[in-house]
């Protein structure tokens, strides 16, 4: 068997997220597996480094798959990009040892969230950002961001349906980059609960709007109650890096 | 009468270009006029600084319109962005003297052309660039670009259907900005013939591919024959600045 690591980029706008839900489902995983199975001449299953929700994008998601056929990295890159839909690209292929497993071997993840913050919507970012018309207090948001860094029980920022037992995760960094009307929020951590990034960003937005005070963030985290956080930010602004 | 100057941004992907062609046509001009007419309570005609073809985008196109009603700039900005489709935005409104005319008072225009040049397509730029898979020789393209600068008869780069008598135009600058896989070409001039920018870019692409030599550009311009230029570059990569 040959094991290949893929780096994948996609515009998630028209998909139901990464994870295959059944046959014929409109998911990123299913689309890629279809193309790889045709290429390999056998049924291929890919393992992703993480899962993205409906409408969420990826700039460089890792995945791996094994197949009996021996092909060069370049052959796989060319074949897949020729047959994949235009909103999914394989940007790199690397043959790896058989022990490589994209989920277990990805020890940290970075998400990027884009906010378009000015009086008019950006026609080019309407599917690739969250549009907030009211001016955001970026300094307050930066102050709030610091409180999320470190190891915390993120129950307050999890989804009620989450089956994960431990809600403890560590956020290594949470940075905000402001370029004129565009606010980019980079969050890196050892793992994220379902909807956690969007709930953290939603809370930062509430801070920016003046509805939540930055200094109240530690208490909101500690309370572990879901109703104290801000709204969940839209999927369209989120990218797995 | 009050005269207002608009700065407009749009994603041209799903439109038949700027210019209204009749009633109910799917053009940028018709969409904006519909909204302005409702706002003004009278039939409004807008004058654009230029026209874009089907699929071409704009980052800051000027236009103006006159109406009897007196509204503040902010009121117009808010109203139009609320009712326009999400792929058209008014990014600025300015009340101007009644003599201002967007077409006559725009003495130079800049177009941007984006080329995505690497082995895999970019899912986020598929409607916003031209994808060229073969490596382009950027140095040769830069060398070729210089020959376009200045006043020339651009018959070779015009459309056969063009009704404009004089094909003489002046290009003030033609710059290429390379950022990794993305090639941006900025062209500024006193005016452009129909399809001229796309034909110049198409010719630069042929130079980049090695099909046309940079040093042959002056002869191609002088020959004034349309069949000597490169292919016409795709509309999706073109932006009116």
mmCIF file of C-alpha atoms in Angstrom, chain B residues 46-174:
data_model
loop_
_atom_site.group_PDB
_atom_site.id
_atom_site.type_symbol
_atom_site.label_atom_id
_atom_site.label_comp_id
_atom_site.label_asym_id
_atom_site.label_seq_id
_atom_site.Cartn_x
_atom_site.Cartn_y
_atom_site.Cartn_z
ATOM 1 C CA UNK B 46 -26.771 56.902 -14.529
ATOM 2 C CA UNK B 47 -23.702 57.800 -16.517
ATOM 3 C CA UNK B 48 -20.746 55.481 -16.024
ATOM 4 C CA UNK B 49 -17.103 56.476 -16.400
ATOM 5 C CA UNK B 50 -16.671 53.468 -18.649
ATOM 6 C CA UNK B 51 -18.246 50.214 -19.698
ATOM 7 C CA UNK B 52 -17.279 46.738 -18.648
ATOM 8 C CA UNK B 53 -17.978 43.554 -20.599
ATOM 9 C CA UNK B 54 -19.826 40.505 -19.358
ATOM 10 C CA UNK B 55 -17.964 38.903 -16.459
ATOM 11 C CA UNK B 56 -15.625 41.856 -15.880
ATOM 12 C CA UNK B 57 -15.410 43.268 -12.338
ATOM 13 C CA UNK B 58 -15.000 46.777 -10.910
ATOM 14 C CA UNK B 59 -13.192 47.867 -7.780
ATOM 15 C CA UNK B 60 -14.000 51.553 -8.002
ATOM 16 C CA UNK B 61 -15.958 52.600 -11.063
ATOM 17 C CA UNK B 62 -17.296 56.163 -11.123
ATOM 18 C CA UNK B 63 -20.794 57.093 -12.208
ATOM 19 C CA UNK B 64 -23.135 60.018 -11.692
ATOM 20 C CA UNK B 65 -26.860 60.641 -11.689
ATOM 21 C CA UNK B 66 -29.162 63.614 -11.201
ATOM 22 C CA UNK B 67 -32.385 63.729 -9.239
ATOM 23 C CA UNK B 68 -34.874 66.292 -7.989
ATOM 24 C CA UNK B 69 -35.013 64.906 -4.466
ATOM 25 C CA UNK B 70 -32.458 66.187 -1.980
ATOM 26 C CA UNK B 71 -30.841 63.431 0.054
ATOM 27 C CA UNK B 72 -27.632 63.304 2.067
ATOM 28 C CA UNK B 73 -24.703 61.267 0.817
ATOM 29 C CA UNK B 74 -25.082 58.906 3.764
ATOM 30 C CA UNK B 75 -28.799 58.361 3.099
ATOM 31 C CA UNK B 76 -28.069 57.396 -0.496
ATOM 32 C CA UNK B 77 -25.230 55.071 0.543
ATOM 33 C CA UNK B 78 -27.438 53.288 3.070
ATOM 34 C CA UNK B 79 -30.487 53.038 0.803
ATOM 35 C CA UNK B 80 -28.648 51.736 -2.250
ATOM 36 C CA UNK B 81 -26.616 49.125 -0.393
ATOM 37 C CA UNK B 82 -29.738 47.896 1.328
ATOM 38 C CA UNK B 83 -31.600 47.254 -1.940
ATOM 39 C CA UNK B 84 -28.841 46.396 -4.415
ATOM 40 C CA UNK B 85 -27.935 42.717 -5.024
ATOM 41 C CA UNK B 86 -25.045 41.504 -2.854
ATOM 42 C CA UNK B 87 -22.619 41.514 -5.770
ATOM 43 C CA UNK B 88 -22.959 45.272 -6.374
ATOM 44 C CA UNK B 89 -21.923 47.835 -3.734
ATOM 45 C CA UNK B 90 -21.888 51.607 -3.637
ATOM 46 C CA UNK B 91 -18.715 52.356 -1.730
ATOM 47 C CA UNK B 92 -18.922 56.139 -1.832
ATOM 48 C CA UNK B 93 -21.452 58.894 -2.588
ATOM 49 C CA UNK B 94 -20.475 62.515 -3.125
ATOM 50 C CA UNK B 95 -22.689 65.437 -4.038
ATOM 51 C CA UNK B 96 -21.030 67.230 -6.942
ATOM 52 C CA UNK B 97 -21.634 70.300 -9.094
ATOM 53 C CA UNK B 98 -24.249 69.933 -11.811
ATOM 54 C CA UNK B 99 -21.549 70.109 -14.456
ATOM 55 C CA UNK B 100 -19.842 66.890 -13.353
ATOM 56 C CA UNK B 101 -20.210 64.103 -15.935
ATOM 57 C CA UNK B 102 -18.599 60.745 -15.063
ATOM 58 C CA UNK B 103 -17.591 59.900 -18.630
ATOM 59 C CA UNK B 104 -16.228 63.280 -19.725
ATOM 60 C CA UNK B 105 -14.527 63.995 -16.427
ATOM 61 C CA UNK B 106 -12.623 60.737 -16.162
ATOM 62 C CA UNK B 107 -9.380 61.504 -17.954
ATOM 63 C CA UNK B 108 -7.584 58.276 -17.167
ATOM 64 C CA UNK B 109 -8.530 54.736 -16.375
ATOM 65 C CA UNK B 110 -6.720 51.899 -14.690
ATOM 66 C CA UNK B 111 -7.463 48.261 -15.238
ATOM 67 C CA UNK B 112 -6.114 45.387 -13.175
ATOM 68 C CA UNK B 113 -5.728 41.902 -14.583
ATOM 69 C CA UNK B 114 -5.133 38.928 -12.266
ATOM 70 C CA UNK B 115 -3.458 35.718 -13.408
ATOM 71 C CA UNK B 116 -3.205 32.685 -11.130
ATOM 72 C CA UNK B 117 -0.092 30.905 -12.338
ATOM 73 C CA UNK B 118 0.732 27.580 -10.728
ATOM 74 C CA UNK B 119 0.075 23.871 -11.122
ATOM 75 C CA UNK B 120 -3.283 23.863 -9.323
ATOM 76 C CA UNK B 121 -6.359 26.130 -9.645
ATOM 77 C CA UNK B 122 -7.233 28.499 -6.778
ATOM 78 C CA UNK B 123 -10.805 27.775 -5.588
ATOM 79 C CA UNK B 124 -11.221 31.333 -4.319
ATOM 80 C CA UNK B 125 -10.008 33.007 -7.498
ATOM 81 C CA UNK B 126 -11.754 30.829 -10.076
ATOM 82 C CA UNK B 127 -14.162 33.654 -10.987
ATOM 83 C CA UNK B 128 -11.692 36.426 -10.161
ATOM 84 C CA UNK B 129 -8.593 35.583 -12.171
ATOM 85 C CA UNK B 130 -7.390 33.718 -15.220
ATOM 86 C CA UNK B 131 -5.789 30.369 -14.394
ATOM 87 C CA UNK B 132 -2.646 29.594 -16.402
ATOM 88 C CA UNK B 133 -1.162 26.226 -15.487
ATOM 89 C CA UNK B 134 2.037 26.426 -17.555
ATOM 90 C CA UNK B 135 4.841 28.432 -15.918
ATOM 91 C CA UNK B 136 4.982 31.974 -17.288
ATOM 92 C CA UNK B 137 8.278 33.695 -17.969
ATOM 93 C CA UNK B 138 7.584 36.853 -16.036
ATOM 94 C CA UNK B 139 10.817 38.578 -17.057
ATOM 95 C CA UNK B 140 9.920 38.231 -20.733
ATOM 96 C CA UNK B 141 6.432 39.578 -19.986
ATOM 97 C CA UNK B 142 7.913 42.608 -18.205
ATOM 98 C CA UNK B 143 10.201 43.226 -21.161
ATOM 99 C CA UNK B 144 7.216 43.031 -23.544
ATOM 100 C CA UNK B 145 5.064 45.282 -21.356
ATOM 101 C CA UNK B 146 7.377 48.247 -21.867
ATOM 102 C CA UNK B 147 6.656 48.328 -25.625
ATOM 103 C CA UNK B 148 2.969 49.066 -25.006
ATOM 104 C CA UNK B 149 3.632 52.244 -23.054
ATOM 105 C CA UNK B 150 3.129 55.503 -24.933
ATOM 106 C CA UNK B 151 0.836 56.654 -27.701
ATOM 107 C CA UNK B 152 0.121 53.991 -30.325
ATOM 108 C CA UNK B 153 -2.471 53.057 -32.881
ATOM 109 C CA UNK B 154 -3.955 50.015 -31.149
ATOM 110 C CA UNK B 155 -5.895 48.664 -34.148
ATOM 111 C CA UNK B 156 -4.194 45.277 -33.680
ATOM 112 C CA UNK B 157 -5.643 45.122 -30.149
ATOM 113 C CA UNK B 158 -9.138 46.299 -31.010
ATOM 114 C CA UNK B 159 -12.312 44.410 -31.754
ATOM 115 C CA UNK B 160 -13.320 44.139 -35.399
ATOM 116 C CA UNK B 161 -16.782 45.417 -34.471
ATOM 117 C CA UNK B 162 -15.412 48.596 -32.896
ATOM 118 C CA UNK B 163 -16.994 51.706 -34.349
ATOM 119 C CA UNK B 164 -14.505 54.154 -32.868
ATOM 120 C CA UNK B 165 -12.789 56.049 -35.688
ATOM 121 C CA UNK B 166 -9.449 56.694 -34.075
ATOM 122 C CA UNK B 167 -7.655 53.699 -32.640
ATOM 123 C CA UNK B 168 -4.925 55.874 -31.148
ATOM 124 C CA UNK B 169 -4.684 55.647 -27.383
ATOM 125 C CA UNK B 170 -1.993 56.453 -24.865
ATOM 126 C CA UNK B 171 -0.922 53.975 -22.205
ATOM 127 C CA UNK B 172 0.663 55.800 -19.307
ATOM 128 C CA UNK B 173 1.912 52.785 -17.410
ATOM 129 C CA UNK B 174 1.830 49.000 -17.539
#
